[in-house]
Short mmCIF file of C-alpha atoms and ligand atoms in Angstrom, two decimals:
data_model
loop_
_atom_site.label_atom_id
_atom_site.label_comp_id
_atom_site.label_asym_id
_atom_site.label_seq_id
_atom_site.Cartn_x
_atom_site.Cartn_y
_atom_site.Cartn_z
CA MET A 838 -19.24 -29.15 -3.53
CA ASP A 839 -17.11 -28.88 -6.34
CA ILE A 840 -13.55 -28.45 -4.79
CA GLN A 841 -11.37 -31.01 -4.94
CA GLY A 842 -8.15 -31.58 -3.32
CA LYS A 843 -8.45 -27.97 -1.33
CA GLN A 844 -7.78 -28.43 2.20
CA THR A 845 -8.08 -25.80 4.61
CA THR A 846 -7.72 -25.34 8.14
CA LEU A 847 -9.88 -22.20 8.29
CA ALA A 848 -13.39 -23.65 8.01
CA GLY A 849 -14.92 -21.96 11.59
CA ARG A 850 -12.52 -20.00 12.30
CA ASP A 851 -12.39 -15.90 12.90
CA LEU A 852 -10.13 -13.40 10.64
CA LEU A 853 -9.48 -10.41 13.26
CA THR A 854 -6.13 -9.79 11.73
CA LEU A 855 -3.50 -11.16 9.05
CA ALA A 856 -1.67 -12.51 12.09
CA ASP A 857 -4.03 -15.08 12.73
CA LEU A 858 -2.99 -16.80 9.46
CA GLN A 859 -0.04 -19.10 8.54
CA ALA A 860 1.81 -18.59 5.69
CA SER A 861 0.80 -21.95 4.31
CA GLU A 862 -2.92 -20.78 5.07
CA LEU A 863 -2.43 -17.25 3.06
CA GLN A 864 -0.90 -18.88 0.23
CA ASP A 865 -3.87 -21.05 0.11
CA LEU A 866 -6.02 -18.37 0.28
CA LEU A 867 -4.73 -16.72 -2.47
CA GLN A 868 -4.69 -19.81 -4.50
CA LEU A 869 -8.31 -20.57 -4.19
CA ALA A 870 -9.15 -16.64 -4.57
CA ILE A 871 -7.34 -17.31 -8.57
CA ASP A 872 -9.33 -20.80 -8.65
CA LEU A 873 -12.31 -19.05 -8.14
CA LYS A 874 -11.96 -15.74 -10.16
CA GLN A 875 -10.66 -18.21 -13.65
CA GLY A 876 -14.17 -19.96 -12.57
CA LYS A 877 -12.41 -23.03 -12.04
CA LEU A 878 -14.06 -23.94 -8.77
CA LYS A 879 -17.71 -23.16 -7.95
CA PRO A 880 -18.88 -23.64 -4.45
CA GLN A 881 -22.30 -23.58 -3.43
CA ALA A 882 -24.11 -23.03 -0.10
CA GLN A 883 -27.06 -21.19 1.51
CA LYS A 884 -25.14 -19.37 3.93
CA THR A 885 -26.19 -16.29 5.67
CA LEU A 886 -23.59 -13.33 5.94
CA GLY A 887 -24.57 -10.49 8.62
CA LEU A 888 -22.88 -7.08 7.62
CA LEU A 889 -22.43 -5.04 10.80
CA PHE A 890 -20.94 -1.89 9.52
CA SER A 891 -20.69 1.09 11.97
CA LYS A 892 -18.48 3.03 9.41
CA ALA A 893 -19.31 3.90 5.47
CA SER A 894 -18.12 1.14 2.96
CA THR A 895 -18.51 1.14 -0.87
CA ARG A 896 -16.12 -1.80 -1.71
CA THR A 897 -16.11 -3.78 1.37
CA ARG A 898 -20.22 -3.99 1.63
CA VAL A 899 -20.67 -4.45 -1.90
CA SER A 900 -17.66 -7.38 -2.89
CA PHE A 901 -19.22 -9.00 0.46
CA SER A 902 -22.52 -9.13 -0.77
CA ALA A 903 -21.54 -9.87 -4.35
CA ALA A 904 -19.08 -12.79 -3.09
CA ILE A 905 -21.70 -14.44 -0.59
CA PHE A 906 -24.33 -14.32 -3.57
CA GLN A 907 -22.21 -15.85 -6.04
CA LEU A 908 -21.68 -18.55 -3.17
CA GLY A 909 -25.38 -19.31 -3.26
CA GLY A 910 -26.09 -17.51 -0.20
CA GLN A 911 -27.67 -14.18 0.75
CA VAL A 912 -26.51 -10.98 3.15
CA LEU A 913 -28.16 -9.27 5.69
CA ASP A 914 -27.35 -5.78 6.74
CA LEU A 915 -27.04 -5.08 10.20
CA ASN A 916 -26.02 -1.42 10.20
CA PRO A 917 -26.40 -0.22 13.74
CA SER A 918 -29.04 2.82 12.38
CA VAL A 919 -31.63 -0.30 11.73
CA THR A 920 -30.83 -2.45 14.73
CA GLN A 921 -30.35 -2.24 18.20
CA VAL A 922 -26.67 -2.14 18.11
CA GLY A 923 -27.43 1.60 17.41
CA ARG A 924 -29.27 2.00 20.90
CA GLY A 925 -26.72 0.38 22.81
CA GLU A 926 -27.48 -3.17 23.25
CA PRO A 927 -24.14 -4.69 24.55
CA ILE A 928 -22.01 -6.44 22.32
CA ALA A 929 -21.63 -9.65 24.29
CA ASP A 930 -25.91 -9.98 23.90
CA THR A 931 -25.81 -9.02 20.25
CA ALA A 932 -22.78 -11.35 19.14
CA ARG A 933 -24.75 -14.30 20.79
CA VAL A 934 -28.15 -13.69 19.29
CA LEU A 935 -26.72 -13.19 15.43
CA SER A 936 -24.83 -16.84 16.18
CA ARG A 937 -28.18 -18.40 16.43
CA TYR A 938 -29.52 -16.69 13.10
CA LEU A 939 -26.20 -16.27 10.62
CA ASP A 940 -23.54 -18.40 9.59
CA ILE A 941 -20.97 -15.78 9.62
CA LEU A 942 -20.47 -12.08 10.17
CA ALA A 943 -18.12 -9.44 9.14
CA ILE A 944 -17.87 -6.38 10.98
CA ARG A 945 -16.37 -2.90 10.46
CA THR A 946 -15.99 -0.66 13.64
CA PHE A 947 -13.64 1.39 15.53
CA ALA A 948 -11.71 -0.33 18.29
CA GLN A 949 -10.15 -3.63 17.61
CA SER A 950 -11.16 -4.57 21.06
CA ASP A 951 -14.78 -4.11 20.23
CA LEU A 952 -14.23 -7.08 16.91
CA GLU A 953 -12.66 -9.22 19.23
CA THR A 954 -15.66 -8.95 22.12
CA TYR A 955 -17.56 -9.73 19.14
CA ALA A 956 -15.44 -12.54 18.21
CA HIS A 957 -15.25 -14.00 21.88
CA TYR A 958 -18.87 -13.79 22.38
CA ALA A 959 -20.33 -15.21 18.58
CA ASP A 960 -20.17 -19.14 17.81
CA ILE A 961 -19.82 -18.39 14.17
CA PRO A 962 -16.73 -16.82 12.45
CA VAL A 963 -16.26 -12.92 12.70
CA ILE A 964 -14.41 -11.46 9.84
CA ASN A 965 -12.57 -7.81 10.48
CA ALA A 966 -14.10 -5.78 7.63
CA LEU A 967 -11.82 -2.68 8.91
CA THR A 968 -11.19 -1.30 12.47
CA ASP A 969 -8.63 1.73 13.38
CA LEU A 970 -6.30 -0.66 13.74
CA TYR A 971 -6.31 -3.64 10.83
CA HIS A 972 -8.15 -3.79 7.63
CA PRO A 973 -7.04 -7.70 6.87
CA CYS A 974 -9.77 -8.21 4.11
CA GLN A 975 -8.05 -5.12 1.68
CA ILE A 976 -4.46 -6.75 2.25
CA LEU A 977 -5.87 -10.07 0.23
CA ALA A 978 -6.93 -8.45 -2.21
CA ASP A 979 -3.36 -6.36 -2.51
CA LEU A 980 -1.13 -9.37 -2.41
CA LEU A 981 -3.55 -10.96 -5.18
CA THR A 982 -3.32 -8.01 -7.32
CA LEU A 983 0.47 -8.26 -6.70
CA GLN A 984 0.73 -12.14 -7.35
CA GLU A 985 -1.11 -11.23 -10.51
CA GLN A 986 0.96 -8.56 -11.71
CA PHE A 987 4.36 -10.04 -10.93
CA ASN A 988 3.61 -13.62 -11.14
CA THR A 989 5.26 -13.94 -7.77
CA LEU A 990 5.13 -12.33 -4.35
CA LYS A 991 8.46 -13.46 -2.80
CA GLY A 992 11.16 -11.00 -3.13
CA LEU A 993 8.71 -8.03 -4.06
CA THR A 994 9.61 -4.29 -2.52
CA LEU A 995 6.13 -2.60 -1.45
CA VAL A 996 6.49 0.88 -0.67
CA TYR A 997 3.67 2.46 1.52
CA LEU A 998 3.56 6.39 1.96
CA GLY A 999 1.37 8.28 3.94
CA ASP A 1000 -0.33 7.73 7.72
CA GLY A 1001 0.60 5.04 9.40
CA ASN A 1002 -2.67 3.66 9.68
CA ASN A 1003 -5.08 0.63 9.49
CA VAL A 1004 -4.30 -0.33 6.05
CA ALA A 1005 -0.55 0.53 6.57
CA HIS A 1006 -0.60 -1.96 9.16
CA SER A 1007 -2.46 -4.82 7.99
CA LEU A 1008 0.13 -4.72 4.78
CA MET A 1009 2.92 -4.86 7.04
CA LEU A 1010 1.54 -8.18 8.52
CA GLY A 1011 0.54 -9.29 5.60
CA CYS A 1012 3.86 -8.75 3.14
CA ALA A 1013 5.67 -10.21 5.59
CA LEU A 1014 3.62 -13.07 5.71
CA ALA A 1015 3.71 -13.20 2.14
CA GLY A 1016 7.52 -12.78 1.75
CA VAL A 1017 7.04 -9.11 0.35
CA ASN A 1018 9.58 -6.75 1.69
CA VAL A 1019 7.46 -3.40 2.80
CA ARG A 1020 8.94 -0.15 3.50
CA ILE A 1021 6.85 2.55 5.30
CA ALA A 1022 7.21 6.05 5.10
CA THR A 1023 5.46 8.66 7.22
CA PRO A 1024 5.84 11.94 8.85
CA ASP A 1025 7.27 11.33 12.37
CA ASP A 1026 4.38 11.48 13.98
CA TYR A 1027 2.04 9.20 12.06
CA ARG A 1028 4.68 6.03 12.42
CA PRO A 1029 3.11 2.63 12.64
CA LEU A 1030 2.34 1.65 16.04
CA PRO A 1031 5.55 0.26 17.58
CA ALA A 1032 3.85 -3.34 18.33
CA VAL A 1033 2.69 -3.80 14.75
CA VAL A 1034 6.17 -2.87 13.43
CA GLU A 1035 7.53 -5.71 16.29
CA LYS A 1036 5.03 -8.11 15.24
CA ALA A 1037 5.53 -7.89 11.53
CA THR A 1038 9.40 -7.29 11.78
CA HIS A 1039 9.04 -10.85 13.63
CA LEU A 1040 6.87 -12.63 10.68
CA ALA A 1041 9.40 -10.94 8.12
CA ALA A 1042 12.31 -12.99 9.59
CA GLN A 1043 10.23 -16.11 9.30
CA HIS A 1044 9.58 -15.54 5.55
CA GLN A 1045 13.00 -13.90 4.44
CA SER A 1046 11.44 -10.46 4.03
CA GLN A 1047 11.96 -6.90 5.43
CA VAL A 1048 9.80 -4.54 7.24
CA GLU A 1049 11.78 -1.14 7.27
CA VAL A 1050 10.18 2.48 8.67
CA LEU A 1051 11.40 5.52 7.17
CA ALA A 1052 11.01 9.06 6.82
CA ASP A 1053 12.13 9.94 3.39
CA PRO A 1054 9.69 9.34 0.80
CA GLN A 1055 12.14 9.78 -2.05
CA ALA A 1056 14.51 7.56 -0.68
CA ALA A 1057 12.09 5.09 0.40
CA VAL A 1058 10.59 4.04 -3.22
CA VAL A 1059 13.86 3.71 -4.94
CA GLY A 1060 13.50 0.10 -6.12
CA ALA A 1061 10.09 -0.37 -5.59
CA ASN A 1062 7.56 -2.44 -7.34
CA ALA A 1063 4.88 -0.89 -5.84
CA LEU A 1064 3.69 2.36 -4.55
CA TYR A 1065 0.71 2.22 -2.24
CA THR A 1066 -0.85 5.14 -0.47
CA ASP A 1067 -4.29 5.82 1.40
CA VAL A 1068 -6.17 8.59 2.66
CA TRP A 1069 -4.10 10.86 4.89
CA ALA A 1070 -7.25 11.28 7.53
CA SER A 1071 -9.11 8.02 8.12
CA MET A 1072 -12.43 7.50 9.00
CA GLY A 1073 -13.29 8.98 12.20
CA GLN A 1074 -10.21 11.43 11.80
CA GLU A 1075 -12.31 13.96 9.76
CA SER A 1076 -11.79 16.85 11.67
CA GLU A 1077 -7.48 16.37 11.54
CA ALA A 1078 -8.01 16.39 7.79
CA ASP A 1079 -7.37 19.93 6.63
CA SER A 1080 -4.16 20.37 9.27
CA ARG A 1081 -2.59 17.04 8.11
CA ILE A 1082 -2.36 18.28 4.54
CA PRO A 1083 0.71 20.17 4.41
CA LEU A 1084 2.38 17.53 6.82
CA PHE A 1085 1.72 14.77 4.31
CA GLN A 1086 2.15 16.42 0.96
CA PRO A 1087 5.98 15.49 0.62
CA TYR A 1088 4.18 12.06 0.67
CA GLN A 1089 2.00 12.41 -1.92
CA VAL A 1090 2.40 9.75 -4.76
CA ASN A 1091 2.85 11.88 -7.92
CA GLU A 1092 4.67 11.63 -11.28
CA ASP A 1093 8.02 12.56 -9.56
CA LEU A 1094 7.95 10.01 -7.02
CA LEU A 1095 6.62 7.46 -9.11
CA SER A 1096 9.61 8.07 -11.68
CA ARG A 1097 11.87 7.34 -8.87
CA ALA A 1098 10.60 3.46 -8.30
CA ASP A 1099 11.12 0.67 -10.51
CA SER A 1100 10.10 1.43 -14.24
CA GLN A 1101 7.56 -1.43 -13.80
CA ALA A 1102 6.37 -0.36 -10.55
CA ILE A 1103 2.65 -0.55 -10.19
CA VAL A 1104 0.76 1.72 -8.16
CA LEU A 1105 -2.30 0.35 -5.68
CA HIS A 1106 -4.76 2.45 -3.83
CA CYS A 1107 -7.26 0.75 -1.56
CA LEU A 1108 -9.49 3.34 -2.44
CA PRO A 1109 -11.30 5.71 -1.77
CA ALA A 1110 -8.95 8.20 -3.13
CA HIS A 1111 -8.69 11.85 -2.71
CA ARG A 1112 -7.22 12.80 -6.27
CA GLY A 1113 -4.90 15.90 -5.27
CA GLU A 1114 -3.80 14.99 -1.89
CA GLU A 1115 -2.34 11.35 -1.52
CA ILE A 1116 -2.59 10.60 -4.76
CA THR A 1117 -2.37 13.07 -8.28
CA ASP A 1118 -5.09 12.19 -10.85
CA GLY A 1119 -2.93 11.52 -13.62
CA VAL A 1120 -1.10 8.58 -11.45
CA MET A 1121 -4.17 7.15 -10.56
CA GLU A 1122 -5.44 7.52 -14.19
CA GLY A 1123 -1.77 6.66 -15.59
CA ALA A 1124 -1.03 3.29 -16.91
CA GLN A 1125 0.91 2.06 -13.85
CA SER A 1126 -2.23 2.30 -11.88
CA LYS A 1127 -4.10 -1.26 -10.86
CA VAL A 1128 -6.74 0.63 -8.62
CA TRP A 1129 -9.23 -0.85 -10.56
CA ASP A 1130 -8.08 -4.67 -10.50
CA GLN A 1131 -7.01 -3.97 -6.90
CA ALA A 1132 -10.73 -3.04 -6.27
CA GLU A 1133 -12.00 -6.14 -8.50
CA ASN A 1134 -9.83 -8.37 -6.50
CA ARG A 1135 -11.52 -7.60 -3.11
CA LEU A 1136 -14.64 -10.04 -4.38
CA HIS A 1137 -12.53 -12.63 -5.60
CA ALA A 1138 -10.39 -12.73 -2.23
CA GLN A 1139 -13.30 -12.55 0.03
CA LYS A 1140 -15.20 -15.31 -2.10
CA ALA A 1141 -12.16 -17.55 -1.18
CA LEU A 1142 -11.99 -16.15 2.27
CA LEU A 1143 -16.18 -16.98 2.67
CA ALA A 1144 -15.68 -20.10 0.96
CA SER A 1145 -12.83 -21.02 3.25
CA LEU A 1146 -14.09 -19.71 6.88
CA LEU A 1147 -17.54 -21.39 6.05
CA GLY A 1148 -15.71 -24.82 5.19
CA LEU A 1149 -17.19 -24.75 1.76
CA ALA A 1150 -13.37 -25.40 0.68
CA ASP A 1151 -12.92 -28.88 2.55
N1 CP B 2607 -11.14 0.16 0.50
C1 CP B 2607 -12.35 -0.02 1.11
O1 CP B 2607 -12.26 -0.64 1.84
O2 CP B 2607 -13.06 0.54 0.80
P1 CP B 2607 -14.80 0.65 1.23
O3 CP B 2607 -14.33 1.66 2.34
O4 CP B 2607 -15.53 1.70 0.08
O5 CP B 2607 -15.05 -0.54 1.77
N1 NVA B 2608 -7.41 4.13 6.30
C1 NVA B 2608 -8.64 4.36 5.42
C2 NVA B 2608 -9.34 3.25 4.75
C3 NVA B 2608 -10.92 3.29 4.06
C4 NVA B 2608 -10.73 1.77 3.06
C5 NVA B 2608 -9.99 4.62 6.94
O1 NVA B 2608 -9.56 3.81 7.82
O2 NVA B 2608 -10.72 5.43 6.64
#
């Protein structure tokens, strides 16, 4: 171990939502990610990460795999189609068995309650690698990207446009915790869940930031330091994709909308993107787009998360 003076309180814990973190723990994670990215620290441990993914993934799967390899560990693919999970073995049984083989488990699934059941029965740290409700690992990388671009988080304003989905929910919590003002602009029927808005608003009040939920995309982006969007139909909602397009069209991140934000604003997208729907090709490839840095930061942020939860940062 080569991480001097870096204390973490995260060892042995789960990350099911960003609301699990204290603001200081989030700051420590981001600083650890920066140190790891700069090669200042090289924790090493032979640990095994399991990836139990019930939905498709490129970034999360590959960045977690690369991160554990770079920490000296290995990854096991527990895709339900190649394990008994897909044949209906109960979560309570699977979680206890996997805890006897693995050191840490990242789960991508549908219901947050299933993730919570895994965490309840597992003796090892469980990470939310995306559920229908939250996507905390994505937001760790997003905050790292904002920190790198602006050299600060406090007082920035991020505007998310589109569906009030898992990414929007975690952005609200993460931004609130980090002191970033967050505006969510969605069609009326696609607002974020009131319980999440309430939680984020409560966190924001403690960290001198603001959470707003708006309907007007053009008003929302005024003064924004970052515009952020995601697909209009998430995994599991494919049958609604076509009917959503006209409703969401006013929320497209295009050249006109971007011109209404701060002139130094950056554009973020968790990816995968549907060019021509939630974001135009021109904006995605434009000078203000930081989506590739953002995607790279999945690796650094999750390496910091793995190191912290595995106790390598103690
Ligand atoms: N952003 C993200 O989570 O991408 P993947 O679905 O490819 O993992
Ligand atoms: N909201 C998207 C995010 C994908 C990374 C989904 O859940 O499909």
